[in-house]
Amino acid sequence: MSNKYTFVSLCEEILALEKQPMSPDEIWQKAKETGIDQKLGSTGKTPTASIGARLYVDIRDNGDNSKFIQVSKRPARFILKSQDFNKTEIESAVQKADATTAKQVSKFNERDLHPLLVKYAYQSPHFKSYVKTIYHEKSTKKNKGANEWLHPDLVGVYFPFGDYNKATTELQKALSINSIKLFSFEMKKELNYTNLRECYFQAVSNSSWANEGYLVALKIDEDSDFRNEIQRLANSFGIGIIKLNAENIDESEIICTARFNDILDWDTLDRLAEDSPDFRAFISDLKEDIALQKVKSKYDDVLKDEEYDDYVKEKKIA
């Protein structure tokens, strides 16, 4: 009989060690800190999601014979039955864990995550894009609320210059075919039930001008109902969802793909150009690079691998 060490084994060991309610993400982070993750033969690209799935399946399939209990839903946290917490102790431990998680997430600013997205979007086969931060504080000051939810945090552009030879791009131009793509990104540190709708519809509001718009976060609730809800929103309103992986940026995920818009919203583009000097510069740079058929303009710097590792450690993002 196989004695293979599994994600369920890992969960049991970590929960026995910590003696407190933990989410799949917290279990995985503790496993990495203690080196227990090394006992797994393979983790795949999304170990946190795998942990959550294994726990849900174990509880569902084994019922009273499962070693685990889910003690909260948003976020989902689990304990071992053998630890015999009473209801008051569980509620207290969950509140303490929530406070600890909130404190950990608050160590860095949303804008500190921009270089992560810049590197991911530049290297991702889906985007292959140059990205620029839009500084809201530079925008034209208007009456309170006039510019609310107007500006995306970052904008990106895919140029076909590296994928097609000059003759092909000139033919596209002659046929009035445009293979350039514009992206809009709204950045958040975390997505959960508390902030999902506000964050999502903020992205809907400020991304209508682009070919594809995305809501981006470092942490996303792993609860299956929550994941179903963000997929439902993406299906209905077309804004995609990206989960950044700070430790290995290439393993960041497009959880929900954005709906592609063939026609740009020129009214919103014009409004953004009028109000935001950064967006106006972005448009000017696009025009210059398209005319030259090469990228010569200044976009956000893409950190080299070593620089990236130093950056996330300095900011305590990973």
mmCIF file of C-alpha atoms in Angstrom:
data_model
loop_
_atom_site.group_PDB
_atom_site.id
_atom_site.type_symbol
_atom_site.label_atom_id
_atom_site.label_comp_id
_atom_site.label_asym_id
_atom_site.label_seq_id
_atom_site.Cartn_x
_atom_site.Cartn_y
_atom_site.Cartn_z
ATOM 1 C CA MET A 1 0.000 0.000 0.000
ATOM 2 C CA SER A 2 1.335 3.454 -0.927
ATOM 3 C CA ASN A 3 2.508 5.791 1.838
ATOM 4 C CA LYS A 4 2.689 8.755 -0.524
ATOM 5 C CA TYR A 5 2.730 12.135 1.209
ATOM 6 C CA THR A 6 -0.212 14.170 -0.107
ATOM 7 C CA PHE A 7 -1.718 17.633 0.287
ATOM 8 C CA VAL A 8 -4.099 16.111 2.841
ATOM 9 C CA SER A 9 -1.084 14.798 4.780
ATOM 10 C CA LEU A 10 0.457 18.264 4.651
ATOM 11 C CA CYS A 11 -2.748 19.901 5.931
ATOM 12 C CA GLU A 12 -2.973 17.445 8.811
ATOM 13 C CA GLU A 13 0.645 18.034 9.790
ATOM 14 C CA ILE A 14 0.476 21.837 9.603
ATOM 15 C CA LEU A 15 -2.829 22.088 11.496
ATOM 16 C CA ALA A 16 -1.503 19.752 14.201
ATOM 17 C CA LEU A 17 1.612 21.921 14.440
ATOM 18 C CA GLU A 18 -0.141 25.310 14.540
ATOM 19 C CA LYS A 19 -3.195 24.335 16.641
ATOM 20 C CA GLN A 20 -5.359 27.127 15.209
ATOM 21 C CA PRO A 21 -7.838 27.656 12.345
ATOM 22 C CA MET A 22 -6.027 28.234 9.069
ATOM 23 C CA SER A 23 -6.953 29.029 5.471
ATOM 24 C CA PRO A 24 -5.471 27.072 2.534
ATOM 25 C CA ASP A 25 -3.154 30.004 1.815
ATOM 26 C CA GLU A 26 -1.993 30.160 5.455
ATOM 27 C CA ILE A 27 -1.427 26.390 5.494
ATOM 28 C CA TRP A 28 0.729 26.599 2.369
ATOM 29 C CA GLN A 29 2.723 29.591 3.611
ATOM 30 C CA LYS A 30 3.478 27.793 6.892
ATOM 31 C CA ALA A 31 4.434 24.644 4.977
ATOM 32 C CA LYS A 32 6.983 26.654 2.994
ATOM 33 C CA GLU A 33 8.318 28.373 6.129
ATOM 34 C CA THR A 34 8.875 25.035 7.887
ATOM 35 C CA GLY A 35 10.101 23.137 4.840
ATOM 36 C CA ILE A 36 7.237 20.662 5.110
ATOM 37 C CA ASP A 37 6.287 21.480 1.510
ATOM 38 C CA GLN A 38 9.428 19.580 0.445
ATOM 39 C CA LYS A 39 7.759 16.318 1.443
ATOM 40 C CA LEU A 40 5.432 16.638 -1.548
ATOM 41 C CA GLY A 41 6.622 15.029 -4.734
ATOM 42 C CA SER A 42 4.865 17.657 -6.853
ATOM 43 C CA THR A 43 2.915 20.821 -6.009
ATOM 44 C CA GLY A 44 1.681 22.031 -9.388
ATOM 45 C CA LYS A 45 1.227 25.688 -10.262
ATOM 46 C CA THR A 46 -1.511 26.445 -7.724
ATOM 47 C CA PRO A 47 -0.768 24.621 -4.456
ATOM 48 C CA THR A 48 -3.104 26.848 -2.440
ATOM 49 C CA ALA A 49 -6.033 25.966 -4.697
ATOM 50 C CA SER A 50 -5.061 22.292 -4.479
ATOM 51 C CA ILE A 51 -5.066 22.433 -0.673
ATOM 52 C CA GLY A 52 -8.506 24.033 -0.601
ATOM 53 C CA ALA A 53 -9.896 21.492 -3.077
ATOM 54 C CA ARG A 54 -8.467 18.511 -1.167
ATOM 55 C CA LEU A 55 -9.898 19.750 2.126
ATOM 56 C CA TYR A 56 -13.362 20.357 0.656
ATOM 57 C CA VAL A 57 -13.387 16.920 -0.986
ATOM 58 C CA ASP A 58 -12.132 15.178 2.164
ATOM 59 C CA ILE A 59 -14.874 16.741 4.292
ATOM 60 C CA ARG A 60 -17.571 16.111 1.682
ATOM 61 C CA ASP A 61 -16.642 12.497 0.876
ATOM 62 C CA ASN A 62 -15.691 11.303 4.348
ATOM 63 C CA GLY A 63 -18.325 13.141 6.357
ATOM 64 C CA ASP A 64 -18.021 12.349 10.056
ATOM 65 C CA ASN A 65 -14.911 10.281 9.323
ATOM 66 C CA SER A 66 -13.003 13.289 7.980
ATOM 67 C CA LYS A 67 -10.171 14.541 10.173
ATOM 68 C CA PHE A 68 -10.996 18.147 9.269
ATOM 69 C CA ILE A 69 -13.686 20.697 10.137
ATOM 70 C CA GLN A 70 -14.354 23.930 8.260
ATOM 71 C CA VAL A 71 -14.880 26.617 10.901
ATOM 72 C CA SER A 72 -15.364 29.743 8.760
ATOM 73 C CA LYS A 73 -16.367 30.528 5.175
ATOM 74 C CA ARG A 74 -15.030 33.975 4.312
ATOM 75 C CA PRO A 75 -12.199 33.184 4.201
ATOM 76 C CA ALA A 76 -12.494 29.425 4.563
ATOM 77 C CA ARG A 77 -10.506 28.154 7.566
ATOM 78 C CA PHE A 78 -10.055 24.630 8.871
ATOM 79 C CA ILE A 79 -9.043 22.805 12.056
ATOM 80 C CA LEU A 80 -8.487 19.182 13.027
ATOM 81 C CA LYS A 81 -11.337 17.444 14.817
ATOM 82 C CA SER A 82 -8.827 15.994 17.241
ATOM 83 C CA GLN A 83 -7.974 19.463 18.539
ATOM 84 C CA ASP A 84 -11.418 19.630 20.187
ATOM 85 C CA PHE A 85 -11.939 23.413 20.202
ATOM 86 C CA ASN A 86 -15.214 24.597 21.704
ATOM 87 C CA LYS A 87 -17.353 27.117 19.803
ATOM 88 C CA THR A 88 -16.114 30.152 21.757
ATOM 89 C CA GLU A 89 -12.478 29.168 21.275
ATOM 90 C CA ILE A 90 -13.014 28.700 17.544
ATOM 91 C CA GLU A 91 -14.710 32.098 17.144
ATOM 92 C CA SER A 92 -11.916 33.782 19.073
ATOM 93 C CA ALA A 93 -9.218 32.006 17.058
ATOM 94 C CA VAL A 94 -10.890 32.891 13.746
ATOM 95 C CA GLN A 95 -11.130 36.568 14.737
ATOM 96 C CA LYS A 96 -7.459 36.560 15.736
ATOM 97 C CA ALA A 97 -6.483 34.903 12.447
ATOM 98 C CA ASP A 98 -8.532 37.451 10.465
ATOM 99 C CA ALA A 99 -6.776 40.316 12.259
ATOM 100 C CA THR A 100 -3.358 38.753 11.605
ATOM 101 C CA THR A 101 -4.135 38.287 7.912
ATOM 102 C CA ALA A 102 -5.320 41.893 7.571
ATOM 103 C CA LYS A 103 -2.127 43.123 9.223
ATOM 104 C CA GLN A 104 0.044 40.999 6.912
ATOM 105 C CA VAL A 105 -1.720 42.249 3.796
ATOM 106 C CA SER A 106 -1.253 45.866 4.916
ATOM 107 C CA LYS A 107 2.554 45.765 5.060
ATOM 108 C CA PHE A 108 2.863 47.122 1.527
ATOM 109 C CA ASN A 109 0.882 49.479 -0.703
ATOM 110 C CA GLU A 110 -1.197 48.603 -3.749
ATOM 111 C CA ARG A 111 1.220 50.553 -5.917
ATOM 112 C CA ASP A 112 4.062 48.365 -4.642
ATOM 113 C CA LEU A 113 2.442 45.582 -6.664
ATOM 114 C CA HIS A 114 2.726 47.463 -9.953
ATOM 115 C CA PRO A 115 6.236 46.160 -10.798
ATOM 116 C CA LEU A 116 4.913 42.615 -10.333
ATOM 117 C CA LEU A 117 2.183 43.130 -12.918
ATOM 118 C CA VAL A 118 4.579 44.976 -15.243
ATOM 119 C CA LYS A 119 6.935 41.983 -15.267
ATOM 120 C CA TYR A 120 4.127 39.450 -15.605
ATOM 121 C CA ALA A 121 2.394 41.285 -18.469
ATOM 122 C CA TYR A 122 5.706 41.723 -20.306
ATOM 123 C CA GLN A 123 6.591 38.020 -20.040
ATOM 124 C CA SER A 124 3.104 36.501 -20.369
ATOM 125 C CA PRO A 125 2.309 34.928 -23.770
ATOM 126 C CA HIS A 126 -1.236 36.261 -23.418
ATOM 127 C CA PHE A 127 -0.227 39.909 -22.985
ATOM 128 C CA LYS A 128 3.353 40.407 -24.245
ATOM 129 C CA SER A 129 2.703 44.023 -23.374
ATOM 130 C CA TYR A 130 4.431 47.179 -22.228
ATOM 131 C CA VAL A 131 2.747 48.642 -19.168
ATOM 132 C CA LYS A 132 2.556 52.148 -17.722
ATOM 133 C CA THR A 133 1.367 53.313 -14.303
ATOM 134 C CA ILE A 134 -1.299 56.021 -14.319
ATOM 135 C CA TYR A 135 -0.821 58.314 -11.330
ATOM 136 C CA HIS A 136 -4.284 59.449 -10.256
ATOM 137 C CA GLU A 137 -2.881 62.310 -8.204
ATOM 138 C CA LYS A 138 -1.619 64.020 -11.385
ATOM 139 C CA SER A 139 -5.083 64.153 -12.934
ATOM 140 C CA THR A 140 -7.024 67.363 -13.417
ATOM 141 C CA LYS A 141 -8.823 68.303 -10.210
ATOM 142 C CA LYS A 142 -12.592 68.482 -10.638
ATOM 143 C CA ASN A 143 -15.601 68.506 -8.385
ATOM 144 C CA LYS A 144 -15.600 65.743 -5.819
ATOM 145 C CA GLY A 145 -16.685 62.480 -7.406
ATOM 146 C CA ALA A 146 -16.328 63.709 -10.997
ATOM 147 C CA ASN A 147 -13.274 61.528 -11.688
ATOM 148 C CA GLU A 148 -14.169 58.701 -9.343
ATOM 149 C CA TRP A 149 -13.512 55.284 -10.915
ATOM 150 C CA LEU A 150 -12.383 56.954 -14.147
ATOM 151 C CA HIS A 151 -8.676 56.111 -14.178
ATOM 152 C CA PRO A 152 -7.259 52.577 -14.278
ATOM 153 C CA ASP A 153 -4.161 51.922 -12.175
ATOM 154 C CA LEU A 154 -2.123 50.700 -15.120
ATOM 155 C CA VAL A 155 -2.486 50.569 -18.890
ATOM 156 C CA GLY A 156 -0.748 48.268 -21.335
ATOM 157 C CA VAL A 157 -0.135 47.823 -25.023
ATOM 158 C CA TYR A 158 0.767 44.850 -27.184
ATOM 159 C CA PHE A 159 2.723 45.705 -30.330
ATOM 160 C CA PRO A 160 2.966 43.119 -33.137
ATOM 161 C CA PHE A 161 6.419 44.295 -34.209
ATOM 162 C CA GLY A 162 8.229 41.361 -32.619
ATOM 163 C CA ASP A 163 5.740 38.752 -33.844
ATOM 164 C CA TYR A 164 5.382 39.803 -37.482
ATOM 165 C CA ASN A 165 7.982 40.863 -40.003
ATOM 166 C CA LYS A 166 7.904 44.332 -41.514
ATOM 167 C CA ALA A 167 6.219 43.215 -44.730
ATOM 168 C CA THR A 168 3.340 41.657 -42.804
ATOM 169 C CA THR A 169 2.800 44.698 -40.587
ATOM 170 C CA GLU A 170 2.869 46.974 -43.635
ATOM 171 C CA LEU A 171 0.250 44.760 -45.307
ATOM 172 C CA GLN A 172 -1.908 44.953 -42.184
ATOM 173 C CA LYS A 173 -1.601 48.720 -42.328
ATOM 174 C CA ALA A 174 -2.543 48.788 -46.014
ATOM 175 C CA LEU A 175 -5.605 46.621 -45.300
ATOM 176 C CA SER A 176 -6.516 48.741 -42.253
ATOM 177 C CA ILE A 177 -6.075 45.716 -39.992
ATOM 178 C CA ASN A 178 -4.996 46.571 -36.455
ATOM 179 C CA SER A 179 -3.312 43.852 -34.376
ATOM 180 C CA ILE A 180 -2.279 46.252 -31.605
ATOM 181 C CA LYS A 181 -4.098 45.562 -28.330
ATOM 182 C CA LEU A 182 -4.753 47.906 -25.427
ATOM 183 C CA PHE A 183 -5.178 46.672 -21.848
ATOM 184 C CA SER A 184 -6.487 48.232 -18.667
ATOM 185 C CA PHE A 185 -5.601 46.972 -15.179
ATOM 186 C CA GLU A 186 -7.149 47.773 -11.796
ATOM 187 C CA MET A 187 -4.888 46.688 -8.930
ATOM 188 C CA LYS A 188 -5.938 45.437 -5.479
ATOM 189 C CA LYS A 189 -3.985 43.761 -2.709
ATOM 190 C CA GLU A 190 -6.747 41.301 -1.943
ATOM 191 C CA LEU A 191 -10.139 40.187 -3.252
ATOM 192 C CA ASN A 192 -12.715 38.670 -0.917
ATOM 193 C CA TYR A 193 -16.456 38.758 -0.303
ATOM 194 C CA THR A 194 -16.148 42.086 1.522
ATOM 195 C CA ASN A 195 -14.693 44.089 -1.362
ATOM 196 C CA LEU A 196 -15.426 42.056 -4.512
ATOM 197 C CA ARG A 197 -18.360 44.016 -5.922
ATOM 198 C CA GLU A 198 -16.889 47.454 -5.305
ATOM 199 C CA CYS A 199 -13.544 46.433 -6.803
ATOM 200 C CA TYR A 200 -15.067 44.627 -9.748
ATOM 201 C CA PHE A 201 -17.390 47.439 -10.776
ATOM 202 C CA GLN A 202 -14.594 49.946 -10.330
ATOM 203 C CA ALA A 203 -12.713 47.921 -12.945
ATOM 204 C CA VAL A 204 -15.830 47.812 -15.144
ATOM 205 C CA SER A 205 -16.094 51.601 -14.893
ATOM 206 C CA ASN A 206 -12.498 52.437 -15.769
ATOM 207 C CA SER A 207 -11.742 49.710 -18.332
ATOM 208 C CA SER A 208 -14.453 50.131 -20.976
ATOM 209 C CA TRP A 209 -12.094 51.972 -23.305
ATOM 210 C CA ALA A 210 -9.661 49.015 -23.681
ATOM 211 C CA ASN A 211 -9.643 45.851 -25.756
ATOM 212 C CA GLU A 212 -9.338 43.894 -22.510
ATOM 213 C CA GLY A 213 -9.807 44.999 -18.914
ATOM 214 C CA TYR A 214 -8.583 43.159 -15.816
ATOM 215 C CA LEU A 215 -8.937 43.271 -12.050
ATOM 216 C CA VAL A 216 -5.633 42.174 -10.516
ATOM 217 C CA ALA A 217 -4.922 40.996 -6.961
ATOM 218 C CA LEU A 218 -2.179 39.309 -4.995
ATOM 219 C CA LYS A 219 -4.560 37.386 -2.740
ATOM 220 C CA ILE A 220 -7.910 35.984 -3.855
ATOM 221 C CA ASP A 221 -10.281 34.054 -1.616
ATOM 222 C CA GLU A 222 -10.012 30.338 -2.454
ATOM 223 C CA ASP A 223 -13.578 29.532 -1.375
ATOM 224 C CA SER A 224 -15.313 27.639 -4.192
ATOM 225 C CA ASP A 225 -18.476 29.756 -3.960
ATOM 226 C CA PHE A 226 -16.368 32.904 -4.202
ATOM 227 C CA ARG A 227 -14.568 31.584 -7.284
ATOM 228 C CA ASN A 228 -17.933 30.776 -8.866
ATOM 229 C CA GLU A 229 -19.075 34.330 -8.148
ATOM 230 C CA ILE A 230 -16.074 35.989 -9.808
ATOM 231 C CA GLN A 231 -16.525 33.726 -12.828
ATOM 232 C CA ARG A 232 -20.197 34.740 -12.999
ATOM 233 C CA LEU A 233 -19.242 38.427 -12.906
ATOM 234 C CA ALA A 234 -16.624 37.914 -15.613
ATOM 235 C CA ASN A 235 -19.141 36.103 -17.816
ATOM 236 C CA SER A 236 -21.689 38.890 -17.323
ATOM 237 C CA PHE A 237 -19.516 42.014 -17.530
ATOM 238 C CA GLY A 238 -16.361 40.932 -19.336
ATOM 239 C CA ILE A 239 -13.652 42.090 -16.902
ATOM 240 C CA GLY A 240 -11.037 39.386 -16.354
ATOM 241 C CA ILE A 241 -9.336 38.432 -13.084
ATOM 242 C CA ILE A 242 -5.594 37.966 -12.564
ATOM 243 C CA LYS A 243 -4.040 36.442 -9.445
ATOM 244 C CA LEU A 244 -0.411 37.464 -9.039
ATOM 245 C CA ASN A 245 2.139 35.000 -7.703
ATOM 246 C CA ALA A 246 4.795 37.143 -6.029
ATOM 247 C CA GLU A 247 7.150 34.247 -5.374
ATOM 248 C CA ASN A 248 7.138 33.062 -8.978
ATOM 249 C CA ILE A 249 5.676 35.757 -11.193
ATOM 250 C CA ASP A 250 5.488 33.485 -14.246
ATOM 251 C CA GLU A 251 3.012 31.314 -12.331
ATOM 252 C CA SER A 252 0.542 34.167 -11.963
ATOM 253 C CA GLU A 253 -2.860 33.130 -13.252
ATOM 254 C CA ILE A 254 -5.561 34.558 -15.442
ATOM 255 C CA ILE A 255 -8.391 33.116 -13.367
ATOM 256 C CA CYS A 256 -11.059 34.601 -15.641
ATOM 257 C CA THR A 257 -10.224 35.735 -19.161
ATOM 258 C CA ALA A 258 -11.495 39.159 -20.173
ATOM 259 C CA ARG A 259 -13.991 39.563 -22.978
ATOM 260 C CA PHE A 260 -12.230 41.037 -26.013
ATOM 261 C CA ASN A 261 -13.674 44.330 -27.275
ATOM 262 C CA ASP A 262 -13.105 44.861 -30.998
ATOM 263 C CA ILE A 263 -14.155 48.511 -30.795
ATOM 264 C CA LEU A 264 -12.437 50.925 -28.423
ATOM 265 C CA ASP A 265 -14.518 53.376 -26.397
ATOM 266 C CA TRP A 266 -13.200 56.585 -27.925
ATOM 267 C CA ASP A 267 -15.269 58.882 -25.699
ATOM 268 C CA THR A 268 -13.694 57.412 -22.573
ATOM 269 C CA LEU A 269 -10.253 57.437 -24.198
ATOM 270 C CA ASP A 270 -10.673 61.125 -24.931
ATOM 271 C CA ARG A 271 -11.877 61.835 -21.391
ATOM 272 C CA LEU A 272 -8.867 60.023 -19.922
ATOM 273 C CA ALA A 273 -6.474 61.884 -22.206
ATOM 274 C CA GLU A 274 -8.043 65.177 -21.173
ATOM 275 C CA ASP A 275 -7.864 64.518 -17.433
ATOM 276 C CA SER A 276 -4.677 62.491 -17.033
ATOM 277 C CA PRO A 277 -1.253 63.668 -18.212
ATOM 278 C CA ASP A 278 0.080 60.103 -17.775
ATOM 279 C CA PHE A 279 -2.615 58.684 -20.035
ATOM 280 C CA ARG A 280 -2.096 61.510 -22.509
ATOM 281 C CA ALA A 281 1.624 60.648 -22.607
ATOM 282 C CA PHE A 282 0.727 56.976 -23.076
ATOM 283 C CA ILE A 283 -1.357 57.800 -26.152
ATOM 284 C CA SER A 284 1.393 60.018 -27.534
ATOM 285 C CA ASP A 285 3.940 57.232 -27.021
ATOM 286 C CA LEU A 286 1.678 54.764 -28.826
ATOM 287 C CA LYS A 287 1.416 57.041 -31.807
ATOM 288 C CA GLU A 288 5.200 57.487 -31.993
ATOM 289 C CA ASP A 289 5.991 53.770 -31.606
ATOM 290 C CA ILE A 290 3.389 52.765 -34.185
ATOM 291 C CA ALA A 291 4.805 55.286 -36.671
ATOM 292 C CA LEU A 292 8.359 54.005 -36.091
ATOM 293 C CA GLN A 293 7.258 50.351 -36.058
ATOM 294 C CA LYS A 294 9.463 49.811 -33.018
ATOM 295 C CA VAL A 295 9.254 50.451 -29.275
ATOM 296 C CA LYS A 296 11.307 53.504 -28.357
ATOM 297 C CA SER A 297 9.030 55.159 -25.808
ATOM 298 C CA LYS A 298 9.344 54.952 -22.029
ATOM 299 C CA TYR A 299 7.090 52.520 -20.206
ATOM 300 C CA ASP A 300 7.407 51.170 -16.658
ATOM 301 C CA ASP A 301 10.703 49.349 -16.163
ATOM 302 C CA VAL A 302 10.605 45.548 -16.284
ATOM 303 C CA LEU A 303 12.703 44.258 -13.396
ATOM 304 C CA LYS A 304 15.327 41.651 -14.193
ATOM 305 C CA ASP A 305 14.956 38.389 -12.273
ATOM 306 C CA GLU A 306 17.529 39.257 -9.614
ATOM 307 C CA GLU A 307 16.153 42.782 -9.231
ATOM 308 C CA TYR A 308 12.664 41.338 -8.933
ATOM 309 C CA ASP A 309 13.661 38.926 -6.148
ATOM 310 C CA ASP A 310 15.318 41.760 -4.220
ATOM 311 C CA TYR A 311 12.277 43.990 -4.721
ATOM 312 C CA VAL A 312 9.663 41.583 -3.356
ATOM 313 C CA LYS A 313 11.891 40.842 -0.356
ATOM 314 C CA GLU A 314 12.472 44.533 0.337
ATOM 315 C CA LYS A 315 8.737 45.264 0.146
ATOM 316 C CA LYS A 316 7.932 42.083 2.103
ATOM 317 C CA ILE A 317 5.498 41.028 -0.572
ATOM 318 C CA ALA A 318 6.729 37.423 -0.645
#
